[in-house]
Short mmCIF file of C-alpha atoms in Angstrom, two decimals:
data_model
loop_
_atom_site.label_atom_id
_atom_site.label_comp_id
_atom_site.label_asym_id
_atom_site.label_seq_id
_atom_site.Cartn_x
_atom_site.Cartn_y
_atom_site.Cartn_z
CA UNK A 1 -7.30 10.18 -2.17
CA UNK A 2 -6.67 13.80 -0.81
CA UNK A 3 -10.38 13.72 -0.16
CA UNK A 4 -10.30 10.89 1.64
CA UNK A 5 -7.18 11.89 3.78
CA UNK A 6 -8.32 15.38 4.70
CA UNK A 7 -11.84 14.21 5.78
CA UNK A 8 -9.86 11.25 7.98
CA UNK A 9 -7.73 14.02 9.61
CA UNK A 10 -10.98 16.23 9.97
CA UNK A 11 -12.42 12.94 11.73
CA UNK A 12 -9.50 12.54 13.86
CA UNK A 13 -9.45 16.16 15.27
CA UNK A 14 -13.29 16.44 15.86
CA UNK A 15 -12.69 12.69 17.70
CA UNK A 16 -9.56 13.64 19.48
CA UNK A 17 -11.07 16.92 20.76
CA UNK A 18 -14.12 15.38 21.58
CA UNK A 19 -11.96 13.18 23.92
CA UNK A 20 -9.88 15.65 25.03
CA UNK A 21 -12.12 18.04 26.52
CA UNK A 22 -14.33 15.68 28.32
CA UNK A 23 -13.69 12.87 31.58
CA UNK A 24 -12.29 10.43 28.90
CA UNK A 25 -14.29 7.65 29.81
CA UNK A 26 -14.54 5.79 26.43
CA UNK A 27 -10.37 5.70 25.99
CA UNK A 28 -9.02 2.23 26.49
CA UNK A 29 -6.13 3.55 28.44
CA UNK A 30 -7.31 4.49 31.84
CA UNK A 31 -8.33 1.11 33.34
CA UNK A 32 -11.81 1.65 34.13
CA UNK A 33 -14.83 0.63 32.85
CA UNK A 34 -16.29 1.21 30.33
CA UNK A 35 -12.87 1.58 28.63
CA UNK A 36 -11.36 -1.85 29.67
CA UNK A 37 -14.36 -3.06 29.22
CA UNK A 38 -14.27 -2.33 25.83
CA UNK A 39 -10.86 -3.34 25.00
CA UNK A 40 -11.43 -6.75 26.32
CA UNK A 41 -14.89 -6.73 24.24
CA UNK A 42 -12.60 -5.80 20.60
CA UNK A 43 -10.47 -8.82 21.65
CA UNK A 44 -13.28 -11.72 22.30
CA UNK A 45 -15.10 -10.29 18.94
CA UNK A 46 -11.07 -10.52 17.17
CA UNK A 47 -10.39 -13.46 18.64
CA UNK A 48 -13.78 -15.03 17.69
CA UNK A 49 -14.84 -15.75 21.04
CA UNK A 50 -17.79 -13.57 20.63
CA UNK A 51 -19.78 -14.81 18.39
CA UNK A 52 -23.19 -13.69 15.68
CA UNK A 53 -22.91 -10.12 17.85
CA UNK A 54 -25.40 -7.94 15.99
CA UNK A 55 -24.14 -4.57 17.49
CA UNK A 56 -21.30 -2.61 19.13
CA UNK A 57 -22.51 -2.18 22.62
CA UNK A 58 -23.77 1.44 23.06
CA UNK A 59 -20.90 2.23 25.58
CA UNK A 60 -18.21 1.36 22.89
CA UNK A 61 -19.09 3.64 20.38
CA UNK A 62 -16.42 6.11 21.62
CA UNK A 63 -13.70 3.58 22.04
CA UNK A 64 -14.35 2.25 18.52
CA UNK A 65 -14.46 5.58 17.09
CA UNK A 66 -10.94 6.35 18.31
CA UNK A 67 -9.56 3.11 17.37
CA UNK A 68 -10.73 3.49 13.71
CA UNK A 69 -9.76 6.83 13.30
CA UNK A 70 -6.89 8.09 15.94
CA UNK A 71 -4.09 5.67 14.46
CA UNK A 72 -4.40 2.26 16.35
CA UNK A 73 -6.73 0.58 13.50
CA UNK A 74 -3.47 1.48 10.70
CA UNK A 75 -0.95 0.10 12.88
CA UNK A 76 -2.73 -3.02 13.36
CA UNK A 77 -3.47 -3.32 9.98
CA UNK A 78 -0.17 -2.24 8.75
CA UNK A 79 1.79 -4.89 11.60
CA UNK A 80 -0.55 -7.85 10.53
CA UNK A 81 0.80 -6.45 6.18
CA UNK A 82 4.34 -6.70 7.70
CA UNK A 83 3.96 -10.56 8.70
CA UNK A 84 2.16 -11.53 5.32
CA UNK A 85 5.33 -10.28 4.00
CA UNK A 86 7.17 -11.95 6.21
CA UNK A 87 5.28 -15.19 4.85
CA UNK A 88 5.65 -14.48 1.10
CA UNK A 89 9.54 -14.12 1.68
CA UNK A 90 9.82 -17.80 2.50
CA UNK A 91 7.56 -18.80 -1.00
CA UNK A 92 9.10 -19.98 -3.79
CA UNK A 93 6.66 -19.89 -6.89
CA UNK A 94 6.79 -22.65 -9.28
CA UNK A 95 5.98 -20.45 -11.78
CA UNK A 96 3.04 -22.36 -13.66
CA UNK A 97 0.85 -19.09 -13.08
CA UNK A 98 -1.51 -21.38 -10.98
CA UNK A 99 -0.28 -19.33 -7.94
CA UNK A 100 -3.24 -17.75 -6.23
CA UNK A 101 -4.07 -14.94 -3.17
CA UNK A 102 -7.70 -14.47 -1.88
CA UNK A 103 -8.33 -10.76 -0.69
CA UNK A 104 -12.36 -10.00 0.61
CA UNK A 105 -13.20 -6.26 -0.52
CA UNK A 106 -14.94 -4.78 2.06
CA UNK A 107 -13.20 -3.19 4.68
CA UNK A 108 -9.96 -5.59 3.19
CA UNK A 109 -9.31 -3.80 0.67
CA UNK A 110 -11.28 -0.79 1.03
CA UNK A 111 -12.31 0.51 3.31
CA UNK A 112 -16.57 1.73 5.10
CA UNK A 113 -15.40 3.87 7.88
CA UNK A 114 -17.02 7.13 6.40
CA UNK A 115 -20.37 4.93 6.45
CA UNK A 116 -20.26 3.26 9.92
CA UNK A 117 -19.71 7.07 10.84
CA UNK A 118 -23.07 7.52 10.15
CA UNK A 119 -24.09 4.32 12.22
CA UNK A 120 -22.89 5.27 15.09
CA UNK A 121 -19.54 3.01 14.52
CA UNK A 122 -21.85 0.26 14.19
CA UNK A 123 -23.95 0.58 16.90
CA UNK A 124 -27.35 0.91 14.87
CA UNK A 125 -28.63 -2.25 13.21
CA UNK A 126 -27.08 -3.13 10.18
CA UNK A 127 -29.00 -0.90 7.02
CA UNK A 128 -28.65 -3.19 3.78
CA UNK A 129 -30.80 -0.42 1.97
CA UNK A 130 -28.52 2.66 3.37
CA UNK A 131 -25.10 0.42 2.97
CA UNK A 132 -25.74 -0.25 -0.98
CA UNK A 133 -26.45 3.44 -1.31
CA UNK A 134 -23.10 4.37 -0.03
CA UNK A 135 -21.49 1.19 -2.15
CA UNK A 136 -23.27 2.74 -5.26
CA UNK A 137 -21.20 6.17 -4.68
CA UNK A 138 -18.30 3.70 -5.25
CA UNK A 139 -16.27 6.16 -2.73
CA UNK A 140 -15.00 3.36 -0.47
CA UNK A 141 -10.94 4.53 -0.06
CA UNK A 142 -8.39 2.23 -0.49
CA UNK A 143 -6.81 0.91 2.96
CA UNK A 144 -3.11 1.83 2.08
CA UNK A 145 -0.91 -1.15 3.17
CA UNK A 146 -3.42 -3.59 1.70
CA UNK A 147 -2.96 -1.67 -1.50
CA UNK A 148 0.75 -2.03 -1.94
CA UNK A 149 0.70 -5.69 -0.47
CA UNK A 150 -1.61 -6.32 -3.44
CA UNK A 151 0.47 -4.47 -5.85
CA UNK A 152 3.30 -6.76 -4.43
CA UNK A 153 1.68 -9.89 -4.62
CA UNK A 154 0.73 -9.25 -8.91
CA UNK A 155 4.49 -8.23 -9.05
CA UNK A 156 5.43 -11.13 -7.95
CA UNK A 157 2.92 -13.56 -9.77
CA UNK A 158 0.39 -14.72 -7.72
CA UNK A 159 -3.29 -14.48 -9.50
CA UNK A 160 -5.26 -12.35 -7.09
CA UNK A 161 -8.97 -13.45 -6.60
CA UNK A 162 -11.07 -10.71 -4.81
CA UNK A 163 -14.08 -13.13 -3.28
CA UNK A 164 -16.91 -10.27 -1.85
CA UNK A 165 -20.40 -10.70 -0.86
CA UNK A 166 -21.64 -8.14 -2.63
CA UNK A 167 -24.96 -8.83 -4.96
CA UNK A 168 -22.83 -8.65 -8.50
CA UNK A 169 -26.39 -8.00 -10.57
CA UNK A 170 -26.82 -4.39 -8.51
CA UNK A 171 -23.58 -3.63 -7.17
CA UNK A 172 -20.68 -4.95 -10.13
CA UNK A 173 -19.79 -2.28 -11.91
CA UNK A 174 -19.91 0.66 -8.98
CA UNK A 175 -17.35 -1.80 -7.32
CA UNK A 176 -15.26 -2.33 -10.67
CA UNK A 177 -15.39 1.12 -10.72
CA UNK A 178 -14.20 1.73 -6.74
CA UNK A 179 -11.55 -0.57 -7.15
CA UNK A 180 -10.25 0.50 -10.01
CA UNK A 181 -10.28 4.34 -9.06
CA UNK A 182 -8.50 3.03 -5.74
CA UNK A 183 -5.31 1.33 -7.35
CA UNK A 184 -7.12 -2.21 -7.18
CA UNK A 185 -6.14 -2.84 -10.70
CA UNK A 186 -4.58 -6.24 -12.55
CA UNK A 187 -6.04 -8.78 -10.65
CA UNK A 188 -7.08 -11.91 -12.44
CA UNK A 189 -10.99 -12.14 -11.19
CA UNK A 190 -13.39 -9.92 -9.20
CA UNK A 191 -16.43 -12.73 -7.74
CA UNK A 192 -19.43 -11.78 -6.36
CA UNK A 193 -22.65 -12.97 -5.49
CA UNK A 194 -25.55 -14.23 -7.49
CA UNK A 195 -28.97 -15.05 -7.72
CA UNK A 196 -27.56 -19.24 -6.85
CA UNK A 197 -25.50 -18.35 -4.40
CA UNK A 198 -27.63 -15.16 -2.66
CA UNK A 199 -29.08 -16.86 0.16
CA UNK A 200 -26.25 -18.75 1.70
CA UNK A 201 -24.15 -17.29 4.55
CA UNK A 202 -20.35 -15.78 4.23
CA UNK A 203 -19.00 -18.71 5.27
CA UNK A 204 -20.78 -21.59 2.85
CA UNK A 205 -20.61 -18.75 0.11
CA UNK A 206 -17.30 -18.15 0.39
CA UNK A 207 -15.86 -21.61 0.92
CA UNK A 208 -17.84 -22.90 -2.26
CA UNK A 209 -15.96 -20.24 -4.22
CA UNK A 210 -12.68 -21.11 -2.82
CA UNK A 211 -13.27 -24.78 -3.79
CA UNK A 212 -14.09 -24.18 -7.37
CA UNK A 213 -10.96 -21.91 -7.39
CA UNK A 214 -8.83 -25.09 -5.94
CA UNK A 215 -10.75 -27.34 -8.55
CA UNK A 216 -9.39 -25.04 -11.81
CA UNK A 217 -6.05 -26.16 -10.68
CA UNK A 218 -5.22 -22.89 -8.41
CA UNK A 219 -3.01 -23.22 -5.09
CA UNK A 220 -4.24 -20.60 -2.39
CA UNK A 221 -1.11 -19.61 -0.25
CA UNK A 222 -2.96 -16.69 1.25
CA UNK A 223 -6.26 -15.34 2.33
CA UNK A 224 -7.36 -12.46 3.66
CA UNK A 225 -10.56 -10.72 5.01
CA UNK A 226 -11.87 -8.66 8.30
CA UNK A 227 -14.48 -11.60 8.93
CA UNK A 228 -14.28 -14.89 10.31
CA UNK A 229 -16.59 -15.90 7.24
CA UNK A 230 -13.90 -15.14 5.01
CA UNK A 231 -11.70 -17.39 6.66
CA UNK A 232 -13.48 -20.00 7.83
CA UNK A 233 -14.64 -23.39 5.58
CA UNK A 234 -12.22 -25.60 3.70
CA UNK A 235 -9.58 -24.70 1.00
CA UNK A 236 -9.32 -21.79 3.21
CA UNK A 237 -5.85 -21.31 1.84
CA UNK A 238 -2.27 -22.25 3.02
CA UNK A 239 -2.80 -19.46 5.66
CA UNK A 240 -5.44 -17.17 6.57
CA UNK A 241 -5.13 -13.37 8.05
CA UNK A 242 -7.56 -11.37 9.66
CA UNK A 243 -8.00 -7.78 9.50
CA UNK A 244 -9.43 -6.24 12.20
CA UNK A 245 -13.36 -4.97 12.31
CA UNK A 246 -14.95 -3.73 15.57
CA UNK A 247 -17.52 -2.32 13.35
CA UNK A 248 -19.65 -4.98 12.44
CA UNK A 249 -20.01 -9.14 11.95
CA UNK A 250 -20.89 -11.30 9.35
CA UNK A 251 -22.06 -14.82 9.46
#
């Protein structure tokens, strides 16, 4: 974890520097394209209205790069923690242990920053080869708030079902391994992919999963992931929350 933060804070000065001692054209806040540009672009791709976009346009990079790494991204993240909260305060378990919370992995739980780095924030082509070389490291960090919101959720007795699209036969234990050097521990199942269920997209993938979680008996108050395929599909859960992800999409 000290790693993690030091390079983050190494990140943010080389990005904030960067910034600082040119025009600023790539910061959101002055008005002018291609900043406002770009700040409308993060909201259609949030909002879904931008759909199957393979990658960040070339003039983003810079925005995207400060909003991961100069503070915006946490707040986000940590405002969108506060109203799950805020949602779990007016549950009342029955206490049957059939209580259950969907969390995706990637960049949900932990978090590929350090990666897309390398990318260009995701504006080069998505690498499966070059992203399950990173995932084999198994040095994904923890995003914080999720962290103690999952820690919160076992505490209280929800079963906690972590649903990712990783291939399980080449990828299972370096992400047992990632989660459980994160914090990521006690949850009741970790589900990934296999060789039946390889070749469908995120969305029929995950909603087939969700509906043989429904069919053991399990109630899904929550659900959360950074993609619209995580969300999207029946038994979806009692409510759904989206992370945000300028980085990349999945279908």
């Amino acid at each position: 974890m000290e790693g993690y933060k030091r390079m983050k804070l190494l990140l943010i000065f080389l990005t904030v520097s960067s910034v600082a001692t040119s025009a600023s054209p790539w910061l959101p806040m002055d008005g002018n394209y291609p900043g406002s540009y770009c700040l409308s672009w993060r909201l259609a791709i949030e909002t879904n209205n931008v759909r199957a976009w393979r990658t960040v346009p070339i003039q983003c990079m810079r925005y995207v790069e400060v909003y991961m790494l100069a503070g915006q991204y946490d707040r986000d993240v940590q405002l969108i923690v506060e109203q799950i909260r805020v949602y779990l305060s007016q549950i009342v378990l029955p206490g049957d242990g059939m209580d259950a919370w969907i969390f995706d992995v990637d960049d949900t739980c932990v978090s590929n920053v350090f990666y897309y780095r390398l990318k260009r924030y995701g504006c080069d082509p998505y690498d499966p080869t070059g992203f399950r070389t990173w995932a084999m490291k198994g040095e994904s960090p923890a995003i914080q708030p999720v962290l103690e919101l999952f820690n919160e959720l076992i505490e209280t007795g929800f079963k906690v079902i972590l649903v990712t699209g990783r291939d399980e036969e080449t990828l299972g234990q370096a992400t047992q391994e990632n989660l459980h050097n994160q914090g990521f521990t006690g949850y009741e199942r970790l589900i990934m992919r296999t060789p039946e269920n390889k070749k469908h997209s995120a969305t029929i993938y995950k909603t087939t999963i969700r509906k043989q979680v429904v069919e053991e008996g399990y109630r899904i108050w929550g659900n959360v992931g950074d993609q619209w395929s995580d969300l999207q599909g029946e038994y979806s859960g009692n409510r759904t929350f989206k992370l945000p992800n300028p980085m990349y999409f999945v279908p």
